[in-house]
mmCIF file of C-alpha atoms in Angstrom:
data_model
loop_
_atom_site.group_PDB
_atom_site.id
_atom_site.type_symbol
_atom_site.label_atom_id
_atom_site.label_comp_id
_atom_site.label_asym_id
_atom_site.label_seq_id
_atom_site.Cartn_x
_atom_site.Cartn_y
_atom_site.Cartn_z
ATOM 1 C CA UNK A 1 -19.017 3.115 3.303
ATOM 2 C CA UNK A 2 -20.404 5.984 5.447
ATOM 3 C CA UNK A 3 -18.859 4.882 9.108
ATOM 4 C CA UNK A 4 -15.609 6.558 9.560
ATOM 5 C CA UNK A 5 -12.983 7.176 12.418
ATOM 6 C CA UNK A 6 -9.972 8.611 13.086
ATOM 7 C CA UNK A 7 -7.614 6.547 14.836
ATOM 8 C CA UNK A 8 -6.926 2.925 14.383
ATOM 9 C CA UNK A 9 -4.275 0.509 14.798
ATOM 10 C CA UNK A 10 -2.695 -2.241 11.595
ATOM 11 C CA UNK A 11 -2.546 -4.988 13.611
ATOM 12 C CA UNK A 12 -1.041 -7.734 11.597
ATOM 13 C CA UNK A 13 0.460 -11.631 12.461
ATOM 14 C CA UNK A 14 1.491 -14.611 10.368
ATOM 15 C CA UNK A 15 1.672 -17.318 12.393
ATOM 16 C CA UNK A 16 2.882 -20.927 10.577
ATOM 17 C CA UNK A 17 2.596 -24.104 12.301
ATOM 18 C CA UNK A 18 4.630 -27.077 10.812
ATOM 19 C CA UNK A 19 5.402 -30.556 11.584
ATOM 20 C CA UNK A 20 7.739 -33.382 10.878
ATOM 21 C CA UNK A 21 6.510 -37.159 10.048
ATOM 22 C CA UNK A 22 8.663 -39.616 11.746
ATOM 23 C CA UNK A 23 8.593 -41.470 8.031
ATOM 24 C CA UNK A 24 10.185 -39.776 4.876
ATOM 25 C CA UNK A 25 8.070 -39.362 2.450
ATOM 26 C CA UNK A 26 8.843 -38.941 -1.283
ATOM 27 C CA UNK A 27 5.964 -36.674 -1.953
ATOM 28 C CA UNK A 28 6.107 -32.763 -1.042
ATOM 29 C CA UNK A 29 3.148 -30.901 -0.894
ATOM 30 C CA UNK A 30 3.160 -27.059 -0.785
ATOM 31 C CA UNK A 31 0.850 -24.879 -0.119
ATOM 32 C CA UNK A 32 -0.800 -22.875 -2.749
ATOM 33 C CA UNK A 33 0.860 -19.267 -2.962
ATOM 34 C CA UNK A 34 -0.343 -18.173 -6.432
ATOM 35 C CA UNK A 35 -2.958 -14.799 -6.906
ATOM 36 C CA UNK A 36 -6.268 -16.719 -7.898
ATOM 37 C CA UNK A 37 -5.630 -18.971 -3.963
ATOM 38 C CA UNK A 38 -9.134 -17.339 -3.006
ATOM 39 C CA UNK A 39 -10.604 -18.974 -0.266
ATOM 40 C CA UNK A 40 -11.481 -15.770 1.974
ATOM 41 C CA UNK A 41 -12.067 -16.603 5.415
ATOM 42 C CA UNK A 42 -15.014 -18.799 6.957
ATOM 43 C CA UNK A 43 -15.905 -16.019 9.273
ATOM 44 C CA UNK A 44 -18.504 -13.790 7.637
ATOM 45 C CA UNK A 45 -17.224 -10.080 7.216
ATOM 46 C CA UNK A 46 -19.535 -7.451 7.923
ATOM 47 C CA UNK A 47 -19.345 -5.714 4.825
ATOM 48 C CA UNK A 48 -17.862 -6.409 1.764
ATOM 49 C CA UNK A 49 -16.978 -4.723 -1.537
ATOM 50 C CA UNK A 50 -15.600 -5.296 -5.313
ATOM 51 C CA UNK A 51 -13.605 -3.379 -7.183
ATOM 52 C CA UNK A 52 -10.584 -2.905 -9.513
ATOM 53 C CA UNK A 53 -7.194 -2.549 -8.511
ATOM 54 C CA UNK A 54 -6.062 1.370 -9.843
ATOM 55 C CA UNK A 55 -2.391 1.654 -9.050
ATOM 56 C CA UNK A 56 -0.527 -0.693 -6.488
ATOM 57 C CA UNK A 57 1.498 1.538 -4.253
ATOM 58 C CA UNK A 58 3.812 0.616 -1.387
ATOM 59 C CA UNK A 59 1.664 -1.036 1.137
ATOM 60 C CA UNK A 60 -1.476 -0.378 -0.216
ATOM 61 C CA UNK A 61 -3.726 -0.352 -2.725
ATOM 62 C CA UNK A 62 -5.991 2.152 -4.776
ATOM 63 C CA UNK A 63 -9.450 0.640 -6.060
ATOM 64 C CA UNK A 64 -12.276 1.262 -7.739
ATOM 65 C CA UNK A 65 -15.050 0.067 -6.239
ATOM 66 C CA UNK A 66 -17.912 -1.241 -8.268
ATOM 67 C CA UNK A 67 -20.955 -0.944 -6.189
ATOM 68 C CA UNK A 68 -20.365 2.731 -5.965
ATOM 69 C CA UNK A 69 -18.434 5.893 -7.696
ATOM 70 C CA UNK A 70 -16.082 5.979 -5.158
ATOM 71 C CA UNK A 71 -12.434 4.862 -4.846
ATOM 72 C CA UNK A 72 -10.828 3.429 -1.728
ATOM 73 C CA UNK A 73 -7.491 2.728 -0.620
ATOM 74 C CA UNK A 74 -7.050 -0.956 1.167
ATOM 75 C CA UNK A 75 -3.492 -2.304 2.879
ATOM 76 C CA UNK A 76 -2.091 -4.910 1.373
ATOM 77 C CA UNK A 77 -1.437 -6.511 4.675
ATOM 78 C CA UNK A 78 -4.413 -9.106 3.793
ATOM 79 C CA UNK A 79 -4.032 -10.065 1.082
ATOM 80 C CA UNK A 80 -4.641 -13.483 0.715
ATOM 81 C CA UNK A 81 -2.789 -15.218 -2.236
ATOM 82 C CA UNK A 82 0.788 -14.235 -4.128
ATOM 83 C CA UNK A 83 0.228 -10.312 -4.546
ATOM 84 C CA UNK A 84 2.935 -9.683 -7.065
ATOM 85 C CA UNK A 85 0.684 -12.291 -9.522
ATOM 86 C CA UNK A 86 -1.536 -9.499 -9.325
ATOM 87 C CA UNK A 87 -1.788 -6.027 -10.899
ATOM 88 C CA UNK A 88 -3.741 -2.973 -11.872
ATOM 89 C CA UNK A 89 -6.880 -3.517 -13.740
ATOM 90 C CA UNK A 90 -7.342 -7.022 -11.824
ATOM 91 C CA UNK A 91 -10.584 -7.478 -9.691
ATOM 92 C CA UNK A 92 -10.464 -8.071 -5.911
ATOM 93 C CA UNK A 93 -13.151 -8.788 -2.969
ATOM 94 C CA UNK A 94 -12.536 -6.570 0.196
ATOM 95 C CA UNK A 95 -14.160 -8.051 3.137
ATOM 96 C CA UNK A 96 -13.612 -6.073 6.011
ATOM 97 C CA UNK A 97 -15.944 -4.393 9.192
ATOM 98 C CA UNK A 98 -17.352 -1.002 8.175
ATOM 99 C CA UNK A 99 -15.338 1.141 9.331
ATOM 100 C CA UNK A 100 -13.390 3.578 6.971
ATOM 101 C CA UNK A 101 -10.748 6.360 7.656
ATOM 102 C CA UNK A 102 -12.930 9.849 6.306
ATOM 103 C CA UNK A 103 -10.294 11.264 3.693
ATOM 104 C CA UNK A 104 -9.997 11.182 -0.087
ATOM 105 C CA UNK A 105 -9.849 8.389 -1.042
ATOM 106 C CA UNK A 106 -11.575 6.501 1.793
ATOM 107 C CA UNK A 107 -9.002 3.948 3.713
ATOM 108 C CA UNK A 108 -10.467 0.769 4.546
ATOM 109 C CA UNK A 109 -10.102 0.855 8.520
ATOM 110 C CA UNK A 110 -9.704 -2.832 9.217
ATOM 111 C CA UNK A 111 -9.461 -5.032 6.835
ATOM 112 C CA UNK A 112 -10.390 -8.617 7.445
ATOM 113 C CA UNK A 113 -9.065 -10.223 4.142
ATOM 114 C CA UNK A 114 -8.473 -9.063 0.257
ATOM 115 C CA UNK A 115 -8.582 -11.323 -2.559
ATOM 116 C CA UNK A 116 -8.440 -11.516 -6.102
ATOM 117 C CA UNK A 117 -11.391 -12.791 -8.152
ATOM 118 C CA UNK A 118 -11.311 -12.558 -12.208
ATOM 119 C CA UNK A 119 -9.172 -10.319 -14.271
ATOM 120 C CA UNK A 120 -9.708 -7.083 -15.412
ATOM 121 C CA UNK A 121 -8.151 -4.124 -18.058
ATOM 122 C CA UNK A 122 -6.321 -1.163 -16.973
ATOM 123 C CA UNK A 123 -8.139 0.871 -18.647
ATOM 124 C CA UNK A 124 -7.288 3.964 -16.586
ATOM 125 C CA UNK A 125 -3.622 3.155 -16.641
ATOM 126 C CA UNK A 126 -3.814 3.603 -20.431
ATOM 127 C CA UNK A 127 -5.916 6.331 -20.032
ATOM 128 C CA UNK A 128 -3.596 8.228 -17.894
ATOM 129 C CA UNK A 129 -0.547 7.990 -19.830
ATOM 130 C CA UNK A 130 -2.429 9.571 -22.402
ATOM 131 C CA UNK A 131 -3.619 12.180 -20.332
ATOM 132 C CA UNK A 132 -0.188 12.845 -18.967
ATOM 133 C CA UNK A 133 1.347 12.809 -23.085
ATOM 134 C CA UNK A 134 -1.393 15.417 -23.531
ATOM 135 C CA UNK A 135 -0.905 17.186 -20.870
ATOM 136 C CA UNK A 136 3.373 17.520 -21.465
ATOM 137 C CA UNK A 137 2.627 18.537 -25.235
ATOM 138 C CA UNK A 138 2.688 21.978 -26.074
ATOM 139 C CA UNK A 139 3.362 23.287 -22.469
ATOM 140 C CA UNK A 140 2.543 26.715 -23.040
ATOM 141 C CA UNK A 141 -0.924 26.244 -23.052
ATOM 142 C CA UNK A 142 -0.502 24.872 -19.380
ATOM 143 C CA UNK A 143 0.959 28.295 -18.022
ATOM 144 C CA UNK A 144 -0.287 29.751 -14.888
ATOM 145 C CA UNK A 145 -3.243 27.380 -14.784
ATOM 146 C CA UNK A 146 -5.080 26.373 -11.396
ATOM 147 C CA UNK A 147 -7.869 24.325 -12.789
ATOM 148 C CA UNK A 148 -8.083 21.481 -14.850
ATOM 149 C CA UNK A 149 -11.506 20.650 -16.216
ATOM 150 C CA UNK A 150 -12.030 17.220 -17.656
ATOM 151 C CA UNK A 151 -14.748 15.546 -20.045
ATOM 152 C CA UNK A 152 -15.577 12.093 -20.414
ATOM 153 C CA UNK A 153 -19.125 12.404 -21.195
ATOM 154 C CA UNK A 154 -18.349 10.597 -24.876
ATOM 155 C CA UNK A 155 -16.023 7.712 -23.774
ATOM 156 C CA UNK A 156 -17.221 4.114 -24.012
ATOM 157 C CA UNK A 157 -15.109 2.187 -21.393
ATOM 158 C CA UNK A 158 -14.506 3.814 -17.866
ATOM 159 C CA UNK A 159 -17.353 3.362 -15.418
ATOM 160 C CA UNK A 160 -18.194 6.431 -13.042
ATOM 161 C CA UNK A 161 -15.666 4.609 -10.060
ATOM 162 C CA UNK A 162 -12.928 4.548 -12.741
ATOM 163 C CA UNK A 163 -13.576 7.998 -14.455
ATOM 164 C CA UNK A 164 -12.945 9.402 -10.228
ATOM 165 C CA UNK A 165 -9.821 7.414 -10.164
ATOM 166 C CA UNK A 166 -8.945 9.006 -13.179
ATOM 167 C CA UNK A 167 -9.612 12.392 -12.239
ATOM 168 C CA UNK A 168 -8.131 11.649 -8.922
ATOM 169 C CA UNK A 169 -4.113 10.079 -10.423
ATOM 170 C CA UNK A 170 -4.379 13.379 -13.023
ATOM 171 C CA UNK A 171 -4.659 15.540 -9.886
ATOM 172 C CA UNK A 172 -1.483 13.413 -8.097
ATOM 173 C CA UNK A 173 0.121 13.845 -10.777
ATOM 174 C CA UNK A 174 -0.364 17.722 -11.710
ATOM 175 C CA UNK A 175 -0.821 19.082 -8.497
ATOM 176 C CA UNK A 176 -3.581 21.215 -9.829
ATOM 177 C CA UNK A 177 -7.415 21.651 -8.983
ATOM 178 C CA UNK A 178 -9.125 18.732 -11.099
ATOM 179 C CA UNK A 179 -12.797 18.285 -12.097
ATOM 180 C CA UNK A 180 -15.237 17.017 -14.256
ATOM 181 C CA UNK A 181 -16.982 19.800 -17.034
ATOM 182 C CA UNK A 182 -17.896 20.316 -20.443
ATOM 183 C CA UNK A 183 -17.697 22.831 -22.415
ATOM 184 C CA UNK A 184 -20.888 24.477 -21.542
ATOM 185 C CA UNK A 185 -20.421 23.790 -17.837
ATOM 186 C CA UNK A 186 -17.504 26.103 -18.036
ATOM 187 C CA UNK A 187 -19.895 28.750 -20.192
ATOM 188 C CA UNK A 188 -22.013 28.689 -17.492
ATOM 189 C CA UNK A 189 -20.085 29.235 -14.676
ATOM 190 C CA UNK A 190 -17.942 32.489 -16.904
ATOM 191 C CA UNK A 191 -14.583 30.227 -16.377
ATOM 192 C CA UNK A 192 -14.862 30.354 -20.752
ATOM 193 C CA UNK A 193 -15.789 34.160 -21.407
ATOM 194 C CA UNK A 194 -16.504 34.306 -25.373
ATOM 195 C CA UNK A 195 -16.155 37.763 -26.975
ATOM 196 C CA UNK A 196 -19.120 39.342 -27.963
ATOM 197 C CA UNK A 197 -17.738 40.652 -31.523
ATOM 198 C CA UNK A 198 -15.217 38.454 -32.630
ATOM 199 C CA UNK A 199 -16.565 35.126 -30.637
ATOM 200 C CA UNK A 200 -13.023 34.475 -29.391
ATOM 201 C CA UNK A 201 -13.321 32.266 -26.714
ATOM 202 C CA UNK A 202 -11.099 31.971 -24.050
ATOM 203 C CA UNK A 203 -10.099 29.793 -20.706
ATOM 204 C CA UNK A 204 -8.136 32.567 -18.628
ATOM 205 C CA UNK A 205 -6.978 30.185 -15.438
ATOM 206 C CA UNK A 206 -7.316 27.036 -16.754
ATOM 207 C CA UNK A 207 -7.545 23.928 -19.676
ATOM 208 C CA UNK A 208 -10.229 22.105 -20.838
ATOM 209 C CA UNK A 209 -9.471 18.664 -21.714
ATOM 210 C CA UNK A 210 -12.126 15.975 -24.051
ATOM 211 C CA UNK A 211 -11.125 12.574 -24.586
ATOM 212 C CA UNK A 212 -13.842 10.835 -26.888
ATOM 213 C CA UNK A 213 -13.346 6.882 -27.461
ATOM 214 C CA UNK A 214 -15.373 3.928 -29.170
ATOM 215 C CA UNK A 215 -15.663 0.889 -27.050
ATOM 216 C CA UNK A 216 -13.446 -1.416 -26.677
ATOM 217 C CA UNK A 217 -13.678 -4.875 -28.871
ATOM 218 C CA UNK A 218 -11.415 -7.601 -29.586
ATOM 219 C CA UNK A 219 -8.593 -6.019 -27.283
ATOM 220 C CA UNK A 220 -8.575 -2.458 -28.915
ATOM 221 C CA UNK A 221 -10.579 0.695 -29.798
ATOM 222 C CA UNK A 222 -10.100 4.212 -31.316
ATOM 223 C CA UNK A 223 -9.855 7.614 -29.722
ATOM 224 C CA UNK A 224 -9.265 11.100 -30.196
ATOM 225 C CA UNK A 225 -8.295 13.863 -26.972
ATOM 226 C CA UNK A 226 -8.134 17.710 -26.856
ATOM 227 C CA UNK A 227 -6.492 20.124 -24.818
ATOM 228 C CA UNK A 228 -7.957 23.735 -25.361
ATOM 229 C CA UNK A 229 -7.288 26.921 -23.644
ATOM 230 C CA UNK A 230 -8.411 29.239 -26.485
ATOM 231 C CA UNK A 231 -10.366 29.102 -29.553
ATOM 232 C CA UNK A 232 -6.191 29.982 -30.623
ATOM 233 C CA UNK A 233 -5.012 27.738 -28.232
ATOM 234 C CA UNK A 234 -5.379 23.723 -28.299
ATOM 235 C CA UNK A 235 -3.594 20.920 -28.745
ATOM 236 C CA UNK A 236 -4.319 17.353 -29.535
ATOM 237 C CA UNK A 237 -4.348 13.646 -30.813
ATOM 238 C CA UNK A 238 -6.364 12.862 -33.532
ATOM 239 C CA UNK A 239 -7.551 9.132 -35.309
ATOM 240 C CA UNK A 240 -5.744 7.233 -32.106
ATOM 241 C CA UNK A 241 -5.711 3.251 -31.618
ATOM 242 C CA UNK A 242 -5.470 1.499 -28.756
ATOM 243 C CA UNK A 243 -4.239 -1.722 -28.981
ATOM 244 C CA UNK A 244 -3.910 -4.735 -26.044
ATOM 245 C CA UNK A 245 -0.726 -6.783 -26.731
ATOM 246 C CA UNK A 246 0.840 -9.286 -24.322
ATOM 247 C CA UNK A 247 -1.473 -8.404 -21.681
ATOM 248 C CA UNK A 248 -0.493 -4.963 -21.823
ATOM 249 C CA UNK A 249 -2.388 -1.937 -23.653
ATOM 250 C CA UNK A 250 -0.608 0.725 -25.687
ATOM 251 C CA UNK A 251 -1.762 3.554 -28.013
ATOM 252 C CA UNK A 252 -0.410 5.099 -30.798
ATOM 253 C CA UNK A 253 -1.537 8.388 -32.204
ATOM 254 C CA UNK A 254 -2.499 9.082 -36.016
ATOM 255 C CA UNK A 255 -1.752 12.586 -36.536
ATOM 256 C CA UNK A 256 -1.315 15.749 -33.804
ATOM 257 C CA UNK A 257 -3.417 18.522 -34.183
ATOM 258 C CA UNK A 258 -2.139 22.407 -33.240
ATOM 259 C CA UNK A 259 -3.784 25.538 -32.896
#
C-alpha cells in the first residue's frame, strides 16, 4: 500500500430495481442479506488485501492486514453482506484500487467492495482489556509518565499486524507515547538508569509493560503481564487463564503481584 493522496471523494449509491409478476405467486424469494453473502464483484480490483477486523467504529473499520505489519482503516460503505453479523476478530477481503490516504493508520482511498471470508478470534480485544486492567491498577506507578514501552517478544498468539493494532488502541486509549521495547532496549537507550552501588533500577518518565502467554489450544491459554517502573515499583497478574466461552473470550487472573 505505498500510493497515497490527499483528497478524495466517498461516493456511494444503492440503487434497487424491482418488479411485479402479473400472477401471484405463493413462493417469496429474498435476497440473501446475511455476513458470509460473499460474492465480491465480477470486475477485477486492482489490488486486494486480507485482514482481521480490530475494532468496528462508526463508519469504518480498523484491520489488520495479513500480508503485511500494517493496519488500515476501510469504510464500511462496501460492505457487501449483513455487517452487524460481523465483528472484531472476523476475517474480511478488501478489494479496492491502490490508492490509500498517507496517515496512521492508512485509509483505504476507494474502496471497491469488502467482504467477509472465515472467522477469526479477537485476540487483541482480549488483549487490550487486559492491558487497560493493568494499566488502571496501582495508578501511582503511572504518574507523570510520557512513554509507554511494550513487550511482546514471549507471546504465542498475536501476529506482527495485530501486535501494531495493539500498540496502536493502547495509545487511543492512554493518550501517551507507545512503543515496542524490552528491557534491555530501554538499558540501552539510558530510559532505565540502574545504580551503580545498590543496582536500583529505575524508569524515570515512563512504564515498562511484559505480557508473556502460551498459545492458544482448545479455546484457551495461560498468561502472566507486568507493569514496572522501578525495581520498587511494579505491578502485575500472575498464573492468568484465558478462556473462550460463547464465542466470546474472557480472562481471569490467579493471584496479583505488588512491589
Amino acid at each position: 500500500m505505498k500510493k497515497s493522496f490527499y483528497l478524495f471523494t466517498f461516493l456511494c449509491s444503492l440503487i434497487f430495481y424491482g418488479g411485479c409478476a402479473d400472477v401471484p405467486s405463493t413462493k417469496t424469494v429474498e435476497k440473501p442479506n446475511t455476513a458470509t453473502t460473499n460474492e465480491k464483484p465480477t470486475e477485477k480490483s486492482a489490488q486486494t488485501l486480507h485482514g482481521k477486523i480490530i475494532k468496528m467504529e462508526k463508519d469504518m473499520l480498523l484491520v489488520a492486514v495479513t500480508e503485511e505489519k500494517d493496519i488500515c482503516q476501510v469504510s464500511t460503505s462496501t460492505f457487501i453482506g449483513d455487517i452487524t453479523q460481523v465483528e472484531p476478530g472476523d476475517m474480511v477481503e478488501i478489494g479496492f484500487d491502490g490508492m490509500v490516504l498517507d496517515i496512521y493508520p492508512e485509509i483505504i482511498a476507494n474502496p471497491d467492495y469488502v467482504i467477509f471470508t472465515e472467522k477469526g478470534e479477537d485476540f487483541v480485544g482480549l488483549y487490550n482489556n487486559i492491558l487497560l486492567d493493568l494499566y488502571q491498577g496501582d495508578a501511582g506507578l503511572n504518574s507523570d509518565i510520557n512513554l509507554i514501552a511494550l513487550d511482546l517478544t514471549e507471546d504465542e498468539n498475536l501476529t506482527d499486524s495485530e501486535k501494531n493494532a495493539l500498540l496502536y488502541l493502547l495509545w487511543n486509549e492512554t493518550q501517551i507515547v507507545t512503543r515496542f521495547a524490552t528491557y534491555d532496549d530501554l538499558l540501552a537507550e539510558n530510559l532505565i538508569v540502574v545504580e551503580k552501588d545498590t543496582k536500583f533500577a529505575n524508569m524515570e518518565n515512563g512504564i515498562l509493560i511484559n505480557l508473556k502467554s502460551t498459545k492458544a489450544e482448545k479455546n484457551m491459554f495461560t498468561f502472566s503481564v507486568q507493569k514496572w517502573r522501578s525495581s520498587l515499583g511494579a505491578y502485575g497478574f500472575e498464573n492468568c487463564t484465558a478462556k473462550k466461552e460463547n464465542e466470546k473470550w474472557s480472562y481471569t487472573v490467579g493471584s496479583e503481584m505488588m512491589s
